[in-house]
JSON list of C-alpha atoms in Angstrom, two decimals:
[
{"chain": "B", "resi": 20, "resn": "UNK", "atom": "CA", "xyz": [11.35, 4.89, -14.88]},
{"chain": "B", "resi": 21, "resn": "UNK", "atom": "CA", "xyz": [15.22, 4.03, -15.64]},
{"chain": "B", "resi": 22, "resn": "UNK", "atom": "CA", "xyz": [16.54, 5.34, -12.30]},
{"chain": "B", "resi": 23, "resn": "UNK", "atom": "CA", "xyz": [13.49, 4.35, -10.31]},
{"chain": "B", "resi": 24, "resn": "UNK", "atom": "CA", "xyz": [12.78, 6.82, -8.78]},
{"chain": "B", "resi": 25, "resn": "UNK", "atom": "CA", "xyz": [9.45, 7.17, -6.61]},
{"chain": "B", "resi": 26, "resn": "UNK", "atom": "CA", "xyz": [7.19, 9.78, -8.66]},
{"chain": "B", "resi": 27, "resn": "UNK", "atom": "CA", "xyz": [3.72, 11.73, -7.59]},
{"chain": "B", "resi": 28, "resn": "UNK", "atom": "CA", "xyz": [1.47, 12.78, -10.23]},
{"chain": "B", "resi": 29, "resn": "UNK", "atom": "CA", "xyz": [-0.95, 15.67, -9.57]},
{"chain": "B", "resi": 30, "resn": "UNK", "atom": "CA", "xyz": [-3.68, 16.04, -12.30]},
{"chain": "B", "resi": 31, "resn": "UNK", "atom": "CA", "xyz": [-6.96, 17.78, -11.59]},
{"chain": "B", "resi": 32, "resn": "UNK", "atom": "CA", "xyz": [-7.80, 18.23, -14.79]},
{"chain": "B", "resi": 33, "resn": "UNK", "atom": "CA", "xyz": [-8.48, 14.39, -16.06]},
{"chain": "B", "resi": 34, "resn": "UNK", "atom": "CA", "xyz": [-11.05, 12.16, -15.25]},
{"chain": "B", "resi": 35, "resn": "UNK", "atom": "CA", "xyz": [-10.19, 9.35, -13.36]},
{"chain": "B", "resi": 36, "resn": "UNK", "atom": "CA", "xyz": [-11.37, 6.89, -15.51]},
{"chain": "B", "resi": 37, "resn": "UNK", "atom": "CA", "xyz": [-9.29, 8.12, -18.98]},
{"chain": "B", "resi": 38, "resn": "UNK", "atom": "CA", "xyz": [-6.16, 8.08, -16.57]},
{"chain": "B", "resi": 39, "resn": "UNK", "atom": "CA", "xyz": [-5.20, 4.66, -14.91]},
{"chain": "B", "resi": 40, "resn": "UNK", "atom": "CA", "xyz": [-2.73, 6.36, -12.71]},
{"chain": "B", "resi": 41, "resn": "UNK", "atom": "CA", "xyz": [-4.80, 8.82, -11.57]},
{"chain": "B", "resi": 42, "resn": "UNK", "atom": "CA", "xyz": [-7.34, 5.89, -11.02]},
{"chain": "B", "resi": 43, "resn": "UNK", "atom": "CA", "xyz": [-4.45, 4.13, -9.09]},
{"chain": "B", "resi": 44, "resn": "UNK", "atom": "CA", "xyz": [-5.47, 1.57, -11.41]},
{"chain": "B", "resi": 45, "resn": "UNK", "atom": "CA", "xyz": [-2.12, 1.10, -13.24]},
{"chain": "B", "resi": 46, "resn": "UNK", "atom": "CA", "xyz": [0.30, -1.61, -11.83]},
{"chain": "B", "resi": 47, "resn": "UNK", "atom": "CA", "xyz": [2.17, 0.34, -8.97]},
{"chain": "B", "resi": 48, "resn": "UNK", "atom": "CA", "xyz": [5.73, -0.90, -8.20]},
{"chain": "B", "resi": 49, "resn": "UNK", "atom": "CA", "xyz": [5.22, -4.13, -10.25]},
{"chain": "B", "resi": 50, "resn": "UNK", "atom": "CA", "xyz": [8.86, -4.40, -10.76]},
{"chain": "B", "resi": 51, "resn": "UNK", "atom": "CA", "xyz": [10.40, -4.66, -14.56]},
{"chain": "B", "resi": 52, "resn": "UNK", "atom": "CA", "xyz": [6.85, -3.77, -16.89]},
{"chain": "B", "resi": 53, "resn": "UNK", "atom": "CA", "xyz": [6.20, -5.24, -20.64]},
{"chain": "B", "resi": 54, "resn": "UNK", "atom": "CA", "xyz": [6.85, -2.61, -22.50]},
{"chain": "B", "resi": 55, "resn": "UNK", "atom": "CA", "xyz": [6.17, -4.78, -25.61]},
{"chain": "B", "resi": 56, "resn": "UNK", "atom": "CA", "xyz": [2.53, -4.52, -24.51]},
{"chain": "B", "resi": 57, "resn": "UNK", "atom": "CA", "xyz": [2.32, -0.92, -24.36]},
{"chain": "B", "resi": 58, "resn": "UNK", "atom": "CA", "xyz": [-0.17, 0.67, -21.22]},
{"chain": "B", "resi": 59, "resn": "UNK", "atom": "CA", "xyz": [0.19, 2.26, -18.25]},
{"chain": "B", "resi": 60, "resn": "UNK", "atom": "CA", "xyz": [2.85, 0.33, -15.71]},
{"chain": "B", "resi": 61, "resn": "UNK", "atom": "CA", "xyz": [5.35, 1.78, -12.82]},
{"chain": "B", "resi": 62, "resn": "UNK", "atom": "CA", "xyz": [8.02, 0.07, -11.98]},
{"chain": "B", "resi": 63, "resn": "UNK", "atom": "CA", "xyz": [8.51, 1.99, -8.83]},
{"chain": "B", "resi": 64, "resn": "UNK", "atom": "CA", "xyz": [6.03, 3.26, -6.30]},
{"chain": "B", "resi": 65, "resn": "UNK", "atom": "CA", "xyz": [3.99, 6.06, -7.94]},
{"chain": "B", "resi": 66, "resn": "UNK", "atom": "CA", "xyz": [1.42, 8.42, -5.82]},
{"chain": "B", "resi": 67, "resn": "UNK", "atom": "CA", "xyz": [-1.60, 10.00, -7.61]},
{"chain": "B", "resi": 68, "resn": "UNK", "atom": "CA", "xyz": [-3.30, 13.21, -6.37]},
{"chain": "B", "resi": 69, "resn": "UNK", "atom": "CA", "xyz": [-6.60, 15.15, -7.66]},
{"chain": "B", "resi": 70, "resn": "UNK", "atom": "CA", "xyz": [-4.92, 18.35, -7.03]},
{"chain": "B", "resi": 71, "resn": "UNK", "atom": "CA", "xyz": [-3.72, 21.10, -9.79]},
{"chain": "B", "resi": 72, "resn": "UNK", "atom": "CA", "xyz": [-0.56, 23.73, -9.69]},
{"chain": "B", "resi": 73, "resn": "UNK", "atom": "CA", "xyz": [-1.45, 27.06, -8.79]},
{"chain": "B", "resi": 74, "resn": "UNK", "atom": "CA", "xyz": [0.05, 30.39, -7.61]},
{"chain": "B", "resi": 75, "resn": "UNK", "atom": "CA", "xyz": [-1.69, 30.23, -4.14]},
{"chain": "B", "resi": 76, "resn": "UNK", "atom": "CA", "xyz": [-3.43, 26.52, -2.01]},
{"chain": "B", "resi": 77, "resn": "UNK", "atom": "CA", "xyz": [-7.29, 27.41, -3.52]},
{"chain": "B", "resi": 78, "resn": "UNK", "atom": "CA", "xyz": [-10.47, 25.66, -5.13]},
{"chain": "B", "resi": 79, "resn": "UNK", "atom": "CA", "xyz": [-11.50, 27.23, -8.05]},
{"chain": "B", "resi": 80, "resn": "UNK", "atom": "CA", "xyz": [-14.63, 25.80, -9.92]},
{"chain": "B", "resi": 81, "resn": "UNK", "atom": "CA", "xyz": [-14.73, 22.28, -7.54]},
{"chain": "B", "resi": 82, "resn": "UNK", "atom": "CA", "xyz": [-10.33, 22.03, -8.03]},
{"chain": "B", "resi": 83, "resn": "UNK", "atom": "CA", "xyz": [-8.07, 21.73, -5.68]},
{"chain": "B", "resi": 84, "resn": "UNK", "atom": "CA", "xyz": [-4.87, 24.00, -6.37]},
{"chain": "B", "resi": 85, "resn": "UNK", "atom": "CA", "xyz": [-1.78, 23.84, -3.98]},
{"chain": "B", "resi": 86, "resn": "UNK", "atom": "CA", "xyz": [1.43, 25.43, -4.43]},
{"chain": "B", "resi": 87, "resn": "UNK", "atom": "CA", "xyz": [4.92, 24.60, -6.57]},
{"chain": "B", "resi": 88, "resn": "UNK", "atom": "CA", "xyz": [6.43, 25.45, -3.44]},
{"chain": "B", "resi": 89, "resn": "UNK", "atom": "CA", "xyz": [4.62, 23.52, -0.89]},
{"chain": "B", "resi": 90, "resn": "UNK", "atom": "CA", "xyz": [5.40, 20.26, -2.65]},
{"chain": "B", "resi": 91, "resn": "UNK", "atom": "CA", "xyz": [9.20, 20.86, -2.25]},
{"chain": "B", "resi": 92, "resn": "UNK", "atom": "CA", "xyz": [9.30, 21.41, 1.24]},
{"chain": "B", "resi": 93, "resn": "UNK", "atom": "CA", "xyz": [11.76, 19.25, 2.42]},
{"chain": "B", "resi": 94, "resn": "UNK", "atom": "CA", "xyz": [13.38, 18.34, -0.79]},
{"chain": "B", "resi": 95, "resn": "UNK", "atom": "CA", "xyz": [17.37, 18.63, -0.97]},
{"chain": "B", "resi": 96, "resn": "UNK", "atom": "CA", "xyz": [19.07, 20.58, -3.90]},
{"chain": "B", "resi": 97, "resn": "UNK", "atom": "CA", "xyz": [18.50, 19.02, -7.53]},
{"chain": "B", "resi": 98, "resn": "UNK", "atom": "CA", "xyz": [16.96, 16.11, -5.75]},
{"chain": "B", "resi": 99, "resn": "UNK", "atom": "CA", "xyz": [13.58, 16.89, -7.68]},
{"chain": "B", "resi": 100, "resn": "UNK", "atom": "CA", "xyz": [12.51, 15.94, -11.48]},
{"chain": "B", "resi": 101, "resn": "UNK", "atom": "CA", "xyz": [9.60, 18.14, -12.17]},
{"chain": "B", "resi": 102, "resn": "UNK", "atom": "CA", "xyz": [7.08, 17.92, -14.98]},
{"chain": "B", "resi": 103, "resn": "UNK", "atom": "CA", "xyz": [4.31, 20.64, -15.34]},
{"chain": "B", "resi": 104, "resn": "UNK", "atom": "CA", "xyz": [1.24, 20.58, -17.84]},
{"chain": "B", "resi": 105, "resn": "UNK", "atom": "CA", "xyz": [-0.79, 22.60, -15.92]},
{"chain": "B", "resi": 106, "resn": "UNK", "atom": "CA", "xyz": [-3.42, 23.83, -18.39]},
{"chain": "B", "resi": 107, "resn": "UNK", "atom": "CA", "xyz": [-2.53, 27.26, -18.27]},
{"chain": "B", "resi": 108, "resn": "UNK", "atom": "CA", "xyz": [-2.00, 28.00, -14.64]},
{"chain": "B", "resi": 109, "resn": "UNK", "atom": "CA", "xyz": [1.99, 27.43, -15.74]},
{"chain": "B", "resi": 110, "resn": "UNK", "atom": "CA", "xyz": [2.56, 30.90, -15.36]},
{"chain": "B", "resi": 111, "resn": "UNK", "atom": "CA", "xyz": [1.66, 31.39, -12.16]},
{"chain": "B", "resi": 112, "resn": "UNK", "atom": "CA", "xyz": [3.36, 28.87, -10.79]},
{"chain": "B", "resi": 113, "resn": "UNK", "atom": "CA", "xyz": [6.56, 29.40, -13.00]},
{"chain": "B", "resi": 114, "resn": "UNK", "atom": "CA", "xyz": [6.64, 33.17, -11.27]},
{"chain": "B", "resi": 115, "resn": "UNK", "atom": "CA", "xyz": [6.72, 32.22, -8.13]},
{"chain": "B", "resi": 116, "resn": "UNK", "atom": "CA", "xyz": [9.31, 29.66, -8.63]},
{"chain": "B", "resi": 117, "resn": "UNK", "atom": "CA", "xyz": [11.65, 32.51, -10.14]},
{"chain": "B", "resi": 118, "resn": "UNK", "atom": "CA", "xyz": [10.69, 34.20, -6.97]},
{"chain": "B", "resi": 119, "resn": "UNK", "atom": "CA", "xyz": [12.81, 31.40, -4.75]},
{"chain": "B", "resi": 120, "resn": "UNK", "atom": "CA", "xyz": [16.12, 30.88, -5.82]},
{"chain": "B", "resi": 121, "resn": "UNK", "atom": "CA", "xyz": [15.70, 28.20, -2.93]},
{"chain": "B", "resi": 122, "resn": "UNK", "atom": "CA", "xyz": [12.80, 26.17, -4.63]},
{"chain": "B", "resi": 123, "resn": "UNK", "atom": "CA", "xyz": [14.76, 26.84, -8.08]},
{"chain": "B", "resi": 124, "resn": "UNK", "atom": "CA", "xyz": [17.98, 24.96, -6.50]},
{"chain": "B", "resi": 125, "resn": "UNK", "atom": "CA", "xyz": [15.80, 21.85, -5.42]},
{"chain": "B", "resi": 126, "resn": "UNK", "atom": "CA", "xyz": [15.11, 20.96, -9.17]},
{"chain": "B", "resi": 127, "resn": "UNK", "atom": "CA", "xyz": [17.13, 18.79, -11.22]},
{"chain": "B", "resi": 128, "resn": "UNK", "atom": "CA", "xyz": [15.09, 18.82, -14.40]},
{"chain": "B", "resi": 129, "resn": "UNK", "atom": "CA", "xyz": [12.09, 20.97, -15.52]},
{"chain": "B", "resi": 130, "resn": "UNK", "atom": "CA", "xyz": [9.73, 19.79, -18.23]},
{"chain": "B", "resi": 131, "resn": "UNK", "atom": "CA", "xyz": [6.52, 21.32, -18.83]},
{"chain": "B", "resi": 132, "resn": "UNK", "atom": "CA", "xyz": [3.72, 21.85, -21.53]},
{"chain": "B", "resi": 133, "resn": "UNK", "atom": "CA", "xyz": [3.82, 25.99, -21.52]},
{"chain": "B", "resi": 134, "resn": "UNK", "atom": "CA", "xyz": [0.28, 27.45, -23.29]},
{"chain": "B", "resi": 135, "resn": "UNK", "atom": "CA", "xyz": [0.88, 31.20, -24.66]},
{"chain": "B", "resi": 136, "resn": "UNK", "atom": "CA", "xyz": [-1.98, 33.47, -24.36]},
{"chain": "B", "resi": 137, "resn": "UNK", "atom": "CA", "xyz": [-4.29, 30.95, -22.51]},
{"chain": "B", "resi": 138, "resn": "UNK", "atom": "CA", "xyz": [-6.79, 32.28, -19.94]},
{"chain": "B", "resi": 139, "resn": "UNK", "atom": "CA", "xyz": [-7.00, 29.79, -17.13]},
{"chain": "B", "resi": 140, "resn": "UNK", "atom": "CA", "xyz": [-9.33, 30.03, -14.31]},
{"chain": "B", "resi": 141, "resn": "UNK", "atom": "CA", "xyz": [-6.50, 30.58, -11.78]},
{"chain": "B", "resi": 142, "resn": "UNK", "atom": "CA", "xyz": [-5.20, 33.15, -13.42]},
{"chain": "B", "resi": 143, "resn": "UNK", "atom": "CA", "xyz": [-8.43, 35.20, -13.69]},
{"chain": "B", "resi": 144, "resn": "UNK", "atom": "CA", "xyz": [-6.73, 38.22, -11.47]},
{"chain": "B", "resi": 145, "resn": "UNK", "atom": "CA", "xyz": [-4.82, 38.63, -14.91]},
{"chain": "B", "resi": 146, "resn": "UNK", "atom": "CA", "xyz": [-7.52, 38.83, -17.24]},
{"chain": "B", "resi": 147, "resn": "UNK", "atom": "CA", "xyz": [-7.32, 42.47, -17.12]},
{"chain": "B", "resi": 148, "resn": "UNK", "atom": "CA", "xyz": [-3.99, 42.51, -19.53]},
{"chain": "B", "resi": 149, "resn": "UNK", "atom": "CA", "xyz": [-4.20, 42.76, -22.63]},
{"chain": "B", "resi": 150, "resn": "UNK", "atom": "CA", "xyz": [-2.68, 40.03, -25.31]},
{"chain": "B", "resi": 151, "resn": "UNK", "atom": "CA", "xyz": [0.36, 41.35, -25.40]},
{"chain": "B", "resi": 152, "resn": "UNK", "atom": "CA", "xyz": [1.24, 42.54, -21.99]},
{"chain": "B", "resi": 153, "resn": "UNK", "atom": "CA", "xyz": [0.18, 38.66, -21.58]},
{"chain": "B", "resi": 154, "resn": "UNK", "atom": "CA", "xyz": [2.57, 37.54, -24.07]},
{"chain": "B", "resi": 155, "resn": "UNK", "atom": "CA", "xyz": [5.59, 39.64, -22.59]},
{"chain": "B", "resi": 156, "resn": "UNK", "atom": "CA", "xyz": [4.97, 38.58, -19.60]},
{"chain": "B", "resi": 157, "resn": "UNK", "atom": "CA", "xyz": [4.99, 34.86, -20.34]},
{"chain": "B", "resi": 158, "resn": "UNK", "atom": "CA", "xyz": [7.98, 35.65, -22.43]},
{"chain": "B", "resi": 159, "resn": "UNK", "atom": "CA", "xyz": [9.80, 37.66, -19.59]},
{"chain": "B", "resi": 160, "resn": "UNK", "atom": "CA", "xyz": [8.96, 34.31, -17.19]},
{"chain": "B", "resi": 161, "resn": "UNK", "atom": "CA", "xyz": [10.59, 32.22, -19.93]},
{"chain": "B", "resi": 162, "resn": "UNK", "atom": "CA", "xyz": [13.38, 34.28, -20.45]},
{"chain": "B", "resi": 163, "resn": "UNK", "atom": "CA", "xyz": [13.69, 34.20, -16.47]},
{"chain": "B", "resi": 164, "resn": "UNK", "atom": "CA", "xyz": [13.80, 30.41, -16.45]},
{"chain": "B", "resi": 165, "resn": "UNK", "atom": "CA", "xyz": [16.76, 30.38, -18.72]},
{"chain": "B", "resi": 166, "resn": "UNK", "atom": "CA", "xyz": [18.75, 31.76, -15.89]},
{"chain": "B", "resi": 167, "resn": "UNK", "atom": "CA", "xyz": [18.89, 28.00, -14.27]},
{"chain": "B", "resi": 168, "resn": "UNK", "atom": "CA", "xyz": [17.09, 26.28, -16.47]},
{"chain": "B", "resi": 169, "resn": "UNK", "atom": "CA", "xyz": [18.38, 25.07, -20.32]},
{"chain": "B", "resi": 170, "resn": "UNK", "atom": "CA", "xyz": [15.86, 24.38, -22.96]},
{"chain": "B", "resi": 171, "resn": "UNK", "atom": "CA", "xyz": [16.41, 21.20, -24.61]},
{"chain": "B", "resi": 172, "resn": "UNK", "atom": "CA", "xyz": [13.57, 20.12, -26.85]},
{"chain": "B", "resi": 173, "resn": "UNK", "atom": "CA", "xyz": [10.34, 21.75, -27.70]},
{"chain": "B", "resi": 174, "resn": "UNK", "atom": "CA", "xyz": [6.90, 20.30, -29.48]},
{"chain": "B", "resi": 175, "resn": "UNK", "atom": "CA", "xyz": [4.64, 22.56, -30.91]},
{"chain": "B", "resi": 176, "resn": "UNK", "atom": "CA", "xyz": [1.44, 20.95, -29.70]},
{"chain": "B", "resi": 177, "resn": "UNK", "atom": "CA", "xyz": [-1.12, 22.46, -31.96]},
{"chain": "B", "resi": 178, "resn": "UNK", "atom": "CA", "xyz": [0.91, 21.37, -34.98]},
{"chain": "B", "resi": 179, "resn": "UNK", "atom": "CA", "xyz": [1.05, 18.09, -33.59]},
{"chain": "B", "resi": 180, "resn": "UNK", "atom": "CA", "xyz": [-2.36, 17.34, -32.72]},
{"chain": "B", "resi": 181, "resn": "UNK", "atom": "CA", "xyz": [-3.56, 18.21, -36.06]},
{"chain": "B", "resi": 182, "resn": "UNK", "atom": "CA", "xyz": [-4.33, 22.28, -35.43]},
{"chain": "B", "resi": 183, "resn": "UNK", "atom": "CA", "xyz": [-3.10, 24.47, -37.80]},
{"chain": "B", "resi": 184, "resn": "UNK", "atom": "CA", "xyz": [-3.70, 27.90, -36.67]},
{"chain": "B", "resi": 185, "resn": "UNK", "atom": "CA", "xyz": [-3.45, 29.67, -40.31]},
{"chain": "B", "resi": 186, "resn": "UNK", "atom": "CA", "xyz": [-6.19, 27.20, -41.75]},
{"chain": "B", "resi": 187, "resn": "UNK", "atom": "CA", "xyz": [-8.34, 26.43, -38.93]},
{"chain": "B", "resi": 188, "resn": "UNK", "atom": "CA", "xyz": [-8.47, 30.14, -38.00]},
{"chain": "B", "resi": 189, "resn": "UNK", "atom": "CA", "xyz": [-7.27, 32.30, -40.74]},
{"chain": "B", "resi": 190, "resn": "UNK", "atom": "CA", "xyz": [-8.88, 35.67, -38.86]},
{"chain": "B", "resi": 191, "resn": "UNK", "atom": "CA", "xyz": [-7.06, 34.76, -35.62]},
{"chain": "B", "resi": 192, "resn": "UNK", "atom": "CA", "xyz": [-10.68, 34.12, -33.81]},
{"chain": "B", "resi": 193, "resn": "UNK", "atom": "CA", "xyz": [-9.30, 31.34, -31.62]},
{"chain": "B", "resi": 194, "resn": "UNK", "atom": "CA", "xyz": [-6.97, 32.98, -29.32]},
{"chain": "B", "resi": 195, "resn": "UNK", "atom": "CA", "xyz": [-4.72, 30.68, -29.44]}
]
């Protein structure tokens, strides 16, 4: 954290025990960390919260989902570093914040882990739509974002992790 600054992870996805931040296991505010060593370490206070980004403050299957929105409240303009890997609720929660040129102004940076075509649980209100009215959409909420936001760097996570869509599904069977 090289301008230490105080940072709150939300994550309802992983377990506790394969996250030591989420655990509030990993050292919190421990001042300069070895990073010789490798592992989990804050320099500056962190905050850890069992709750997931959503378009509306919900449980869905036993999760906790609050709002993009709510957790700006009080935040000045680009006073706010955000970082969304949402499983698939991104696009939700990317609408709304086009939606609120107010909530857009509060953010300094935006990185996030965006999954095309991915049917998450609080998104099921959209499972009606087909692929491609999907993909235009999440196209139209990128091209939105482009507005205020700039794109500077992009991983193709599949590729990375060792998927590669035209071997590992040659028919197109895994909707991804």
């Amino acid at each position: 954290n090289y301008y230490h600054l105080p940072t709150k992870l939300f994550d309802c996805f992983i377990e506790p025990e394969k996250s030591p931040p989420i655990a509030g296991t990993a050292p919190n505010a421990a001042g300069p960390c070895d990073t010789q060593n490798g592992g989990h370490c804050y320099e500056t206070k962190y905050e850890s919260f069992r709750i997931c980004l959503g378009n509306e403050a919900t449980e869905i299957d036993g999760r906790q989902y609050d709002t993009l929105s709510s957790l700006l409240v009080g935040r000045g303009p680009l006073s706010t570093h955000v970082k969304i890997d949402v499983e698939g609720s991104e696009w939700s929660v990317l609408e709304a914040l086009l939606a609120s040129d107010e909530d857009q102004a509060k953010i300094r940076t935006l990185d996030m882990e965006i999954h095309f075509g991915f049917r998450a649980a609080s998104e099921a209100s959209l499972n009606h739509l087909s692929e491609k009215e999907r993909l235009d959409r999440e196209v139209g909420i990128i091209e939105g974002l482009s507005k205020n936001f700039r794109v500077t760097g992009t991983t193709l996570e599949t590729y990375r992790q060792g998927w590669f869509p035209n071997k590992d599904c040659p028919e197109q069977q895994c909707h991804e």
